[in-house]
């Protein structure tokens, strides 16, 4: 349980989307299973070889804006990645109790801002599927900022766009590298997510306060 006294000083709530509010299974399944099989079949490659090749390419781009950029992968892989994503859009789902949590936040006085590394086209797809945009004062994509959330430059530029006080801001993000970058920037209140992907075990989160269920958040 995360006590409500830790919420007393909060004015701005920054929320990640994928793996925090929405099930990361959509993204993981797409990149690790569905896309490799499709790309392999286009290039006369078996699924195992395609997965190995792509894994190496993914690792090279991890934590950069390119990794999150559909245009980058569309060019690199030579087919329309967004179109392929639409094949599995039935996997786009809220994490348990995320919608109720967002509604509660929305009914409160907090400034609620989505900060996501997701590409704008992908945000659009997810909004069409979930109407998640209705809960936010603002939605900010790292692609509009020009840097991934893993980079200090993201936080510096974000701070010039929206006036938040670092002591009065809470960030909830399943990505520990992102949380470390936000901590370095000085954001004081940081929570991570125990189980970003409904089909995978809990992640190792010792470094940060962890949310097991949004129902535990008492504010
Ligand atoms: Mg995430």
PDB file of C-alpha atoms in Angstrom, residues 70 72 87 122 127 171 196 210:
ATOM      1  CA  UNK A  70       7.837   3.456 -36.581  1.00  0.00           C
ATOM      2  CA  UNK A  72      12.811   4.144 -38.608  1.00  0.00           C
ATOM      3  CA  UNK A  87      -3.188  -6.860 -37.283  1.00  0.00           C
ATOM      4  CA  UNK A 122       0.857   4.582 -32.430  1.00  0.00           C
ATOM      5  CA  UNK A 127      -6.438   6.225 -28.432  1.00  0.00           C
ATOM      6  CA  UNK A 171       6.176  10.046 -12.463  1.00  0.00           C
ATOM      7  CA  UNK A 196       3.978  -4.273 -17.123  1.00  0.00           C
ATOM      8  CA  UNK A 210       6.496  -0.260  -6.926  1.00  0.00           C
TER       9      UNK A 210
END
